Amino acid sequence: MSVALRMMRKLAQNNRLANLRLLTACEGLSAEDFAARRTSFFPSLKATLNHIVTVDWFYVDALEGGTLGLAAFADEEPFDAVAPLMAAQAEVDARLLALVARLDDAGLSAPVDIQRSGRIQTERTDDVLMHLFMHQTHHRGQAHAMLAGTEVSPPQLDEFIVGDDARFRTAELTALG
């Protein structure tokens, strides 16, 4: 396996673990704290975490060859509570993991058609994946900072890539299969 393919697979796995940790922490919030106005790019944890899942729907669908396009954003905040949002995030994370597991080196450079308003944007698969992972990390960081302003402790999100951190993620990875 090439370094690039190994990296994409590890990033997809990290993505799933970080989403699980962040959303599990958010389960400890009241409905009011989840929706409360805060300072960030999006005005609440609810808005930020909904944005993450809808953007995932948009890009994962495109990576799968679908044509969902901007319909992914028809409802900018489809979830009012953490539990259904967490289930939807887990489902799209599983799709992303399966997609990356099926990729080979040639697939990393394959074109992806992204349905935009009135046009189709074509990009390389590896570029779309990197964009998606960066987007996720960016907004999870914002949610992490907002969570720090609540009574719920923000979780550790960067313990995945190096082997020495394995002891910190064993239980969650076992639960994820």
Tab-separated table of C-alpha atoms in Angstrom, residues 26-166:
chain	number	residue	atom	x	y	z
A	26	CYS	CA	-22.070	16.500	23.528
A	27	GLU	CA	-24.549	13.905	24.764
A	28	GLY	CA	-23.823	15.348	28.215
A	29	LEU	CA	-25.214	18.753	27.225
A	30	SER	CA	-28.723	19.931	27.947
A	31	ALA	CA	-30.825	20.811	24.907
A	32	GLU	CA	-30.387	24.455	25.864
A	33	ASP	CA	-26.582	24.207	26.005
A	34	PHE	CA	-26.501	22.320	22.699
A	35	ALA	CA	-28.423	25.124	20.963
A	36	ALA	CA	-27.019	28.053	22.972
A	37	ARG	CA	-25.517	30.968	21.060
A	38	ARG	CA	-21.719	30.945	21.235
A	39	THR	CA	-18.819	32.703	19.536
A	40	SER	CA	-17.504	30.811	16.517
A	41	PHE	CA	-17.901	30.562	12.744
A	42	PHE	CA	-21.336	29.007	13.309
A	43	PRO	CA	-23.291	30.402	16.256
A	44	SER	CA	-23.814	27.188	18.249
A	45	LEU	CA	-22.679	23.622	18.766
A	46	LYS	CA	-25.923	22.522	17.136
A	47	ALA	CA	-25.244	24.577	14.000
A	48	THR	CA	-21.586	23.552	13.795
A	49	LEU	CA	-22.197	19.826	14.225
A	50	ASN	CA	-25.117	19.883	11.781
A	51	HIS	CA	-22.857	21.635	9.282
A	52	ILE	CA	-20.257	18.887	9.625
A	53	VAL	CA	-22.771	16.143	8.840
A	54	THR	CA	-24.431	17.928	5.913
A	55	VAL	CA	-21.062	18.693	4.308
A	56	ASP	CA	-20.159	15.026	4.776
A	57	TRP	CA	-23.374	14.031	2.998
A	58	PHE	CA	-22.467	16.359	0.128
A	59	TYR	CA	-18.891	15.168	-0.394
A	60	VAL	CA	-19.294	11.480	0.468
A	61	ASP	CA	-22.176	11.257	-1.991
A	62	ALA	CA	-19.987	12.831	-4.682
A	63	LEU	CA	-17.131	10.442	-3.859
A	64	GLU	CA	-19.581	7.547	-4.203
A	65	GLY	CA	-20.605	8.805	-7.657
A	66	GLY	CA	-23.954	10.206	-6.521
A	67	THR	CA	-25.802	13.313	-7.572
A	68	LEU	CA	-27.190	14.583	-4.242
A	69	GLY	CA	-25.387	17.868	-4.712
A	70	LEU	CA	-26.710	20.933	-2.954
A	71	ALA	CA	-29.818	19.041	-1.809
A	72	ALA	CA	-27.566	17.938	1.071
A	73	PHE	CA	-28.061	21.454	2.431
A	74	ALA	CA	-31.846	21.695	1.940
A	75	ASP	CA	-32.134	21.763	5.726
A	76	GLU	CA	-29.048	23.421	7.183
A	77	GLU	CA	-29.812	22.059	10.654
A	78	PRO	CA	-31.637	18.761	10.168
A	79	PHE	CA	-31.055	17.645	13.768
A	80	ASP	CA	-32.281	19.378	16.910
A	81	ALA	CA	-30.778	16.837	19.304
A	82	VAL	CA	-27.428	15.105	19.675
A	83	ALA	CA	-28.630	11.470	19.476
A	84	PRO	CA	-30.071	11.558	15.932
A	85	LEU	CA	-27.197	13.739	14.763
A	86	MET	CA	-24.741	11.231	16.221
A	87	ALA	CA	-26.484	8.363	14.407
A	88	ALA	CA	-26.412	10.245	11.092
A	89	GLN	CA	-22.742	11.130	11.572
A	90	ALA	CA	-21.874	7.499	12.350
A	91	GLU	CA	-23.682	6.381	9.188
A	92	VAL	CA	-21.869	8.810	6.895
A	93	ASP	CA	-18.550	8.061	8.652
A	94	ALA	CA	-19.119	4.342	7.940
A	95	ARG	CA	-19.765	5.147	4.273
A	96	LEU	CA	-16.547	7.172	4.126
A	97	LEU	CA	-14.554	4.385	5.796
A	98	ALA	CA	-15.951	1.824	3.340
A	99	LEU	CA	-15.192	4.079	0.384
A	100	VAL	CA	-11.585	4.637	1.448
A	101	ALA	CA	-11.139	0.915	2.203
A	102	ARG	CA	-12.139	0.113	-1.399
A	103	LEU	CA	-9.724	2.625	-2.918
A	104	ASP	CA	-6.476	1.631	-4.538
A	105	ASP	CA	-3.679	3.927	-5.665
A	106	ALA	CA	-5.257	4.499	-9.078
A	107	GLY	CA	-8.521	5.406	-7.360
A	108	LEU	CA	-6.840	8.238	-5.479
A	109	SER	CA	-6.310	10.116	-8.732
A	110	ALA	CA	-9.703	9.217	-10.238
A	111	PRO	CA	-11.992	12.146	-11.050
A	112	VAL	CA	-14.909	12.990	-8.777
A	113	ASP	CA	-17.869	14.950	-10.116
A	114	ILE	CA	-19.266	17.337	-7.525
A	115	GLN	CA	-22.752	18.674	-8.221
A	116	ARG	CA	-22.686	22.454	-7.833
A	117	SER	CA	-25.337	25.039	-8.646
A	118	GLY	CA	-25.628	24.994	-12.427
A	119	ARG	CA	-22.357	23.154	-13.003
A	120	ILE	CA	-20.329	20.069	-12.242
A	121	GLN	CA	-16.969	20.570	-10.559
A	122	THR	CA	-14.448	17.800	-11.276
A	123	GLU	CA	-11.619	17.141	-8.839
A	124	ARG	CA	-9.224	14.300	-7.976
A	125	THR	CA	-10.425	11.844	-5.331
A	126	ASP	CA	-7.408	12.440	-3.084
A	127	ASP	CA	-7.931	16.204	-3.240
A	128	VAL	CA	-11.612	15.865	-2.303
A	129	LEU	CA	-10.728	13.549	0.575
A	130	MET	CA	-8.074	15.915	1.902
A	131	HIS	CA	-10.493	18.825	1.605
A	132	LEU	CA	-13.121	16.867	3.538
A	133	PHE	CA	-10.709	15.827	6.289
A	134	MET	CA	-9.470	19.420	6.648
A	135	HIS	CA	-13.049	20.692	6.784
A	136	GLN	CA	-13.945	18.181	9.483
A	137	THR	CA	-10.879	19.004	11.569
A	138	HIS	CA	-11.491	22.746	11.223
A	139	HIS	CA	-15.081	22.623	12.434
A	140	ARG	CA	-14.507	19.959	15.088
A	141	GLY	CA	-11.894	22.298	16.535
A	142	GLN	CA	-14.468	25.072	16.703
A	143	ALA	CA	-16.979	22.745	18.373
A	144	HIS	CA	-14.271	21.615	20.791
A	145	ALA	CA	-13.606	25.228	21.777
A	146	MET	CA	-17.321	25.931	22.220
A	147	LEU	CA	-17.682	22.806	24.350
A	148	ALA	CA	-14.948	24.160	26.623
A	149	GLY	CA	-17.364	26.950	27.524
A	150	THR	CA	-19.855	24.473	28.970
A	151	GLU	CA	-19.838	22.182	31.990
A	152	VAL	CA	-18.898	19.237	29.719
A	153	SER	CA	-15.184	18.644	29.333
A	154	PRO	CA	-14.024	18.632	25.710
A	155	PRO	CA	-12.603	15.247	24.685
A	156	GLN	CA	-9.116	14.480	23.412
A	157	LEU	CA	-9.349	14.508	19.611
A	158	ASP	CA	-5.778	13.972	18.456
A	159	GLU	CA	-4.875	10.519	19.766
A	160	PHE	CA	-5.023	8.307	16.755
A	161	ILE	CA	-2.203	8.455	14.277
A	162	VAL	CA	0.846	7.360	16.271
A	163	GLY	CA	1.089	3.863	17.712
A	164	ASP	CA	2.071	5.006	21.186
A	165	ASP	CA	-1.395	6.542	21.622
A	166	ALA	CA	-3.116	3.181	21.008
